[in-house]
Amino acid sequence: MSDLAAVLWDMDGTLVDSERLWDVSLADLAAHLGGGISAATREDLVGSSLPRSVAAVRAEVGLDPDDRAGVDADGRWLLERTKELFAHDLPWRPGAREALAAVRASGLATALVTSTYRELTDVALDTIGRGFFDVTVCGDEVAATKPDPAPYRRAAELLGVDPAACVAVEDSPTGTRSAVAAGATVLVVPSEVAVPAGERRVLRASLVGLTVDDLRAALAGEEAGRAADHPTPSGAH
Ligand SMILES: [Mg+2]
């Protein structure tokens, strides 16, 4: 059985409630382009990539979503507006700051693994605190983003640990799939969208009161469960 070697933290929705700031910046982009954004479109864009979000807003206000120069310019506008919001009003998720501090104090290796671009992540890290993480992996620094396993594999590689000895902390189905595919166990703390039960994951209501022992138990429990599901060839049936 692996001992816990590292904790890999997702950022948006897990540590900080950034979707509330994207609500504002996407509405501002629509207003900047002379229109508005419906609740249905906004909901569809939760956790979405920047280019896809810009194309959707352009389509909604009657502009060509395939106009490459327009999408690039509007993407830059949206990124700058979101950076302003991240710099001044980035809200923590409940218990997140204390959980980060508890893991840091334990001496375990830690990584931040986010789909958000480096430029925006660096602004968020000014609030969250760079010192909580040994390494940070951003969406524009890997060949494929979540749900691909590449971001979590990269983080484990940078830390020099086996992904199977890591617990990832995630809020979304997409991020959970990424970490599971990389071979990690996931502590799932849902925020915007429910996450179904499944292999290599332990669900928890919030990060309030989280201890390193809880993370060790998540890893050990999942390993014990897998061992029971897959007896060795010599095991009796
Ligand atoms: Mg997330």
mmCIF file of C-alpha atoms and ligand atoms in Angstrom:
data_model
loop_
_atom_site.group_PDB
_atom_site.id
_atom_site.type_symbol
_atom_site.label_atom_id
_atom_site.label_comp_id
_atom_site.label_asym_id
_atom_site.label_seq_id
_atom_site.Cartn_x
_atom_site.Cartn_y
_atom_site.Cartn_z
ATOM 1 C CA MET A 1 0.000 0.000 0.000
ATOM 2 C CA SER A 2 1.354 3.435 -0.927
ATOM 3 C CA ASP A 3 1.964 6.021 1.727
ATOM 4 C CA LEU A 4 0.667 9.463 0.817
ATOM 5 C CA ALA A 5 3.449 11.272 -1.090
ATOM 6 C CA ALA A 6 1.801 14.453 -2.389
ATOM 7 C CA VAL A 7 -1.408 16.476 -2.495
ATOM 8 C CA LEU A 8 -2.417 17.945 -5.883
ATOM 9 C CA TRP A 9 -4.830 20.877 -5.667
ATOM 10 C CA ASP A 10 -7.241 22.064 -8.347
ATOM 11 C CA MET A 11 -7.802 25.858 -8.194
ATOM 12 C CA ASP A 12 -11.101 27.101 -9.679
ATOM 13 C CA GLY A 13 -14.106 25.941 -7.671
ATOM 14 C CA THR A 14 -11.899 23.976 -5.258
ATOM 15 C CA LEU A 15 -9.718 26.638 -3.603
ATOM 16 C CA VAL A 16 -11.384 29.805 -4.884
ATOM 17 C CA ASP A 17 -14.895 30.625 -6.071
ATOM 18 C CA SER A 18 -13.699 32.048 -9.387
ATOM 19 C CA GLU A 19 -16.846 31.178 -11.353
ATOM 20 C CA ARG A 20 -18.579 34.089 -9.573
ATOM 21 C CA LEU A 21 -15.962 36.423 -11.086
ATOM 22 C CA TRP A 22 -16.358 34.856 -14.541
ATOM 23 C CA ASP A 23 -20.121 35.620 -14.181
ATOM 24 C CA VAL A 24 -19.156 39.300 -13.961
ATOM 25 C CA SER A 25 -16.463 39.399 -16.644
ATOM 26 C CA LEU A 26 -18.541 37.470 -19.217
ATOM 27 C CA ALA A 27 -21.514 39.810 -18.637
ATOM 28 C CA ASP A 28 -19.138 42.770 -18.976
ATOM 29 C CA LEU A 29 -17.780 41.413 -22.269
ATOM 30 C CA ALA A 30 -21.318 41.035 -23.630
ATOM 31 C CA ALA A 31 -22.128 44.640 -22.579
ATOM 32 C CA HIS A 32 -18.830 45.839 -24.102
ATOM 33 C CA LEU A 33 -19.963 44.231 -27.386
ATOM 34 C CA GLY A 34 -23.383 45.905 -27.147
ATOM 35 C CA GLY A 35 -25.534 43.039 -25.864
ATOM 36 C CA GLY A 36 -26.158 40.652 -22.979
ATOM 37 C CA ILE A 37 -25.699 37.010 -22.035
ATOM 38 C CA SER A 38 -28.542 34.638 -21.103
ATOM 39 C CA ALA A 39 -28.492 32.535 -17.951
ATOM 40 C CA ALA A 40 -28.572 29.376 -20.084
ATOM 41 C CA THR A 41 -25.489 30.414 -22.060
ATOM 42 C CA ARG A 42 -23.639 31.380 -18.887
ATOM 43 C CA GLU A 43 -24.424 28.012 -17.283
ATOM 44 C CA ASP A 44 -23.204 26.197 -20.383
ATOM 45 C CA LEU A 45 -19.867 28.035 -20.116
ATOM 46 C CA VAL A 46 -19.023 27.019 -16.517
ATOM 47 C CA GLY A 47 -15.516 25.555 -16.604
ATOM 48 C CA SER A 48 -15.204 26.246 -20.336
ATOM 49 C CA SER A 49 -12.087 27.410 -22.186
ATOM 50 C CA LEU A 50 -11.487 31.083 -22.936
ATOM 51 C CA PRO A 51 -11.823 30.829 -26.763
ATOM 52 C CA ARG A 52 -15.047 28.822 -26.509
ATOM 53 C CA SER A 53 -16.492 31.329 -24.032
ATOM 54 C CA VAL A 54 -15.648 34.288 -26.268
ATOM 55 C CA ALA A 55 -17.149 32.626 -29.350
ATOM 56 C CA ALA A 56 -20.375 31.918 -27.431
ATOM 57 C CA VAL A 57 -20.703 35.521 -26.215
ATOM 58 C CA ARG A 58 -20.019 36.860 -29.727
ATOM 59 C CA ALA A 59 -22.707 34.572 -31.184
ATOM 60 C CA GLU A 60 -25.205 35.707 -28.547
ATOM 61 C CA VAL A 61 -24.709 39.421 -29.276
ATOM 62 C CA GLY A 62 -24.913 38.859 -33.047
ATOM 63 C CA LEU A 63 -21.206 38.903 -33.950
ATOM 64 C CA ASP A 64 -19.420 36.231 -36.001
ATOM 65 C CA PRO A 65 -18.084 33.553 -33.565
ATOM 66 C CA ASP A 66 -15.641 32.339 -36.230
ATOM 67 C CA ASP A 67 -13.987 35.741 -36.855
ATOM 68 C CA ARG A 68 -10.492 34.823 -35.653
ATOM 69 C CA ALA A 69 -9.228 38.400 -35.209
ATOM 70 C CA GLY A 70 -12.419 39.384 -33.382
ATOM 71 C CA VAL A 71 -12.272 36.361 -31.072
ATOM 72 C CA ASP A 72 -8.601 37.064 -30.293
ATOM 73 C CA ALA A 73 -9.253 40.739 -29.493
ATOM 74 C CA ASP A 74 -12.305 39.945 -27.373
ATOM 75 C CA GLY A 75 -10.400 37.125 -25.639
ATOM 76 C CA ARG A 76 -7.697 39.595 -24.650
ATOM 77 C CA TRP A 77 -10.370 42.041 -23.367
ATOM 78 C CA LEU A 78 -12.019 39.250 -21.317
ATOM 79 C CA LEU A 79 -8.689 38.097 -19.879
ATOM 80 C CA GLU A 80 -7.745 41.631 -18.794
ATOM 81 C CA ARG A 81 -11.186 42.239 -17.220
ATOM 82 C CA THR A 82 -11.019 38.890 -15.386
ATOM 83 C CA LYS A 83 -7.486 39.646 -14.156
ATOM 84 C CA GLU A 84 -8.775 42.905 -12.596
ATOM 85 C CA LEU A 85 -11.487 40.953 -10.763
ATOM 86 C CA PHE A 86 -9.081 38.178 -9.678
ATOM 87 C CA ALA A 87 -6.669 40.793 -8.317
ATOM 88 C CA HIS A 88 -9.238 42.549 -6.129
ATOM 89 C CA ASP A 89 -11.967 40.161 -5.094
ATOM 90 C CA LEU A 90 -10.974 36.497 -5.235
ATOM 91 C CA PRO A 91 -13.210 34.618 -2.741
ATOM 92 C CA TRP A 92 -11.992 31.466 -0.962
ATOM 93 C CA ARG A 93 -14.079 28.299 -0.934
ATOM 94 C CA PRO A 94 -15.102 27.292 2.618
ATOM 95 C CA GLY A 95 -12.207 25.782 4.586
ATOM 96 C CA ALA A 96 -9.796 25.957 1.640
ATOM 97 C CA ARG A 97 -7.221 28.279 3.171
ATOM 98 C CA GLU A 98 -7.042 26.281 6.405
ATOM 99 C CA ALA A 99 -6.805 22.986 4.481
ATOM 100 C CA LEU A 100 -3.910 24.336 2.389
ATOM 101 C CA ALA A 101 -2.137 25.477 5.542
ATOM 102 C CA ALA A 102 -2.632 22.107 7.277
ATOM 103 C CA VAL A 103 -1.174 20.192 4.339
ATOM 104 C CA ARG A 104 1.702 22.657 4.011
ATOM 105 C CA ALA A 105 2.524 22.334 7.712
ATOM 106 C CA SER A 106 2.662 18.524 7.380
ATOM 107 C CA GLY A 107 5.632 18.770 5.019
ATOM 108 C CA LEU A 108 3.940 16.776 2.243
ATOM 109 C CA ALA A 109 4.809 17.736 -1.347
ATOM 110 C CA THR A 110 2.125 19.872 -3.000
ATOM 111 C CA ALA A 111 1.161 21.030 -6.486
ATOM 112 C CA LEU A 112 -1.430 23.365 -7.994
ATOM 113 C CA VAL A 113 -2.930 21.758 -11.125
ATOM 114 C CA THR A 114 -5.232 24.133 -13.016
ATOM 115 C CA SER A 115 -6.735 24.537 -16.497
ATOM 116 C CA THR A 116 -6.498 28.317 -16.085
ATOM 117 C CA TYR A 117 -3.761 30.028 -18.111
ATOM 118 C CA ARG A 118 -0.491 30.971 -16.370
ATOM 119 C CA GLU A 119 -1.150 34.708 -16.830
ATOM 120 C CA LEU A 120 -4.362 34.554 -14.808
ATOM 121 C CA THR A 121 -3.128 31.892 -12.363
ATOM 122 C CA ASP A 122 -0.237 34.165 -11.388
ATOM 123 C CA VAL A 123 -2.735 36.871 -10.415
ATOM 124 C CA ALA A 124 -4.714 34.341 -8.349
ATOM 125 C CA LEU A 125 -1.520 33.112 -6.654
ATOM 126 C CA ASP A 126 -0.931 36.625 -5.312
ATOM 127 C CA THR A 127 -4.096 36.095 -3.240
ATOM 128 C CA ILE A 128 -3.880 32.344 -2.561
ATOM 129 C CA GLY A 129 -0.167 32.383 -1.704
ATOM 130 C CA ARG A 130 2.599 30.858 -3.842
ATOM 131 C CA GLY A 131 4.241 29.343 -0.763
ATOM 132 C CA PHE A 132 1.525 26.690 -0.449
ATOM 133 C CA PHE A 133 2.813 24.888 -3.575
ATOM 134 C CA ASP A 134 6.100 23.245 -4.550
ATOM 135 C CA VAL A 135 5.096 23.322 -8.247
ATOM 136 C CA THR A 136 2.275 24.818 -10.338
ATOM 137 C CA VAL A 137 0.961 23.422 -13.646
ATOM 138 C CA CYS A 138 -1.268 25.675 -15.808
ATOM 139 C CA GLY A 139 -3.611 24.976 -18.732
ATOM 140 C CA ASP A 140 -1.287 26.549 -21.320
ATOM 141 C CA GLU A 141 1.727 24.537 -20.121
ATOM 142 C CA VAL A 142 0.563 21.007 -21.015
ATOM 143 C CA ALA A 143 -0.237 19.279 -24.327
ATOM 144 C CA ALA A 144 -3.844 18.592 -23.288
ATOM 145 C CA THR A 145 -6.047 19.972 -20.505
ATOM 146 C CA LYS A 146 -8.421 18.187 -18.095
ATOM 147 C CA PRO A 147 -10.131 15.690 -18.496
ATOM 148 C CA ASP A 148 -6.900 14.467 -20.129
ATOM 149 C CA PRO A 149 -4.506 12.987 -17.514
ATOM 150 C CA ALA A 150 -1.604 15.147 -18.801
ATOM 151 C CA PRO A 151 -1.844 17.953 -16.170
ATOM 152 C CA TYR A 152 -1.835 15.562 -13.182
ATOM 153 C CA ARG A 153 0.861 13.367 -14.733
ATOM 154 C CA ARG A 154 2.998 16.466 -15.261
ATOM 155 C CA ALA A 155 2.571 17.581 -11.637
ATOM 156 C CA ALA A 156 3.590 14.157 -10.279
ATOM 157 C CA GLU A 157 6.571 14.108 -12.630
ATOM 158 C CA LEU A 158 7.717 17.560 -11.485
ATOM 159 C CA LEU A 159 7.415 16.447 -7.844
ATOM 160 C CA GLY A 160 9.191 13.141 -8.563
ATOM 161 C CA VAL A 161 6.380 11.051 -7.050
ATOM 162 C CA ASP A 162 4.200 8.166 -8.250
ATOM 163 C CA PRO A 163 0.688 9.425 -9.166
ATOM 164 C CA ALA A 164 -0.715 6.367 -7.332
ATOM 165 C CA ALA A 165 0.681 7.828 -4.097
ATOM 166 C CA CYS A 166 -1.072 11.186 -4.666
ATOM 167 C CA VAL A 167 -4.439 12.541 -3.588
ATOM 168 C CA ALA A 168 -5.911 15.191 -5.907
ATOM 169 C CA VAL A 169 -8.514 17.620 -4.556
ATOM 170 C CA GLU A 170 -11.130 18.500 -7.187
ATOM 171 C CA ASP A 171 -14.622 20.015 -7.492
ATOM 172 C CA SER A 172 -15.679 19.066 -11.035
ATOM 173 C CA PRO A 173 -16.437 15.892 -13.022
ATOM 174 C CA THR A 174 -13.890 17.002 -15.648
ATOM 175 C CA GLY A 175 -11.071 17.471 -13.137
ATOM 176 C CA THR A 176 -11.936 14.248 -11.319
ATOM 177 C CA ARG A 177 -11.732 12.281 -14.594
ATOM 178 C CA SER A 178 -8.308 13.816 -15.290
ATOM 179 C CA ALA A 179 -6.839 12.883 -11.896
ATOM 180 C CA VAL A 180 -8.325 9.362 -11.921
ATOM 181 C CA ALA A 181 -6.954 8.752 -15.431
ATOM 182 C CA ALA A 182 -3.517 9.860 -14.208
ATOM 183 C CA GLY A 183 -3.684 7.183 -11.488
ATOM 184 C CA ALA A 184 -4.324 9.402 -8.457
ATOM 185 C CA THR A 185 -7.035 9.055 -5.825
ATOM 186 C CA VAL A 186 -9.390 12.060 -5.712
ATOM 187 C CA LEU A 187 -10.988 13.831 -2.785
ATOM 188 C CA VAL A 188 -14.047 15.346 -4.480
ATOM 189 C CA VAL A 189 -15.609 18.486 -2.991
ATOM 190 C CA PRO A 190 -18.336 19.435 -5.499
ATOM 191 C CA SER A 191 -19.155 23.125 -6.091
ATOM 192 C CA GLU A 192 -21.086 24.104 -9.257
ATOM 193 C CA VAL A 193 -21.911 20.642 -10.612
ATOM 194 C CA ALA A 194 -22.549 17.289 -8.897
ATOM 195 C CA VAL A 195 -19.817 14.651 -9.313
ATOM 196 C CA PRO A 196 -20.950 11.010 -9.576
ATOM 197 C CA ALA A 197 -19.475 8.335 -7.329
ATOM 198 C CA GLY A 198 -16.932 6.068 -8.988
ATOM 199 C CA GLU A 199 -13.511 4.483 -8.776
ATOM 200 C CA ARG A 200 -10.592 6.157 -7.001
ATOM 201 C CA ARG A 201 -12.690 8.944 -5.496
ATOM 202 C CA VAL A 202 -13.969 9.900 -2.056
ATOM 203 C CA LEU A 203 -16.710 12.529 -1.832
ATOM 204 C CA ARG A 204 -16.775 15.197 0.880
ATOM 205 C CA ALA A 205 -19.192 18.101 1.434
ATOM 206 C CA SER A 206 -16.552 20.822 1.917
ATOM 207 C CA LEU A 207 -12.916 21.422 2.867
ATOM 208 C CA VAL A 208 -13.917 22.671 6.333
ATOM 209 C CA GLY A 209 -11.964 20.749 8.978
ATOM 210 C CA LEU A 210 -9.924 18.734 6.452
ATOM 211 C CA THR A 211 -6.819 17.097 7.969
ATOM 212 C CA VAL A 212 -3.854 15.241 6.488
ATOM 213 C CA ASP A 213 -5.197 12.102 8.186
ATOM 214 C CA ASP A 214 -8.394 12.489 6.121
ATOM 215 C CA LEU A 215 -6.266 12.535 2.962
ATOM 216 C CA ARG A 216 -4.260 9.479 4.078
ATOM 217 C CA ALA A 217 -7.520 7.673 4.877
ATOM 218 C CA ALA A 218 -8.905 8.526 1.426
ATOM 219 C CA LEU A 219 -5.844 7.018 -0.250
ATOM 220 C CA ALA A 220 -5.720 3.961 2.034
ATOM 221 C CA GLY A 221 -9.467 3.345 1.785
ATOM 222 C CA GLU A 222 -9.463 3.465 -1.991
ATOM 223 C CA GLU A 223 -6.442 1.154 -2.175
ATOM 224 C CA ALA A 224 -8.077 -1.326 0.197
ATOM 225 C CA GLY A 225 -11.253 -1.154 -1.895
ATOM 226 C CA ARG A 226 -9.357 -1.866 -5.099
ATOM 227 C CA ALA A 227 -7.475 -4.751 -3.495
ATOM 228 C CA ALA A 228 -10.792 -6.288 -2.414
ATOM 229 C CA ASP A 229 -12.256 -5.817 -5.900
ATOM 230 C CA HIS A 230 -9.281 -7.401 -7.592
ATOM 231 C CA PRO A 231 -7.998 -10.373 -5.550
ATOM 232 C CA THR A 232 -4.617 -11.767 -6.507
ATOM 233 C CA PRO A 233 -4.656 -14.888 -8.743
ATOM 234 C CA SER A 234 -3.922 -17.053 -5.705
ATOM 235 C CA GLY A 235 -6.938 -15.656 -3.817
ATOM 236 C CA ALA A 236 -9.901 -17.978 -3.324
ATOM 237 C CA HIS A 237 -13.162 -17.161 -5.101
HETATM 238 MG MG MG B 1 -12.290 23.117 -10.585
#
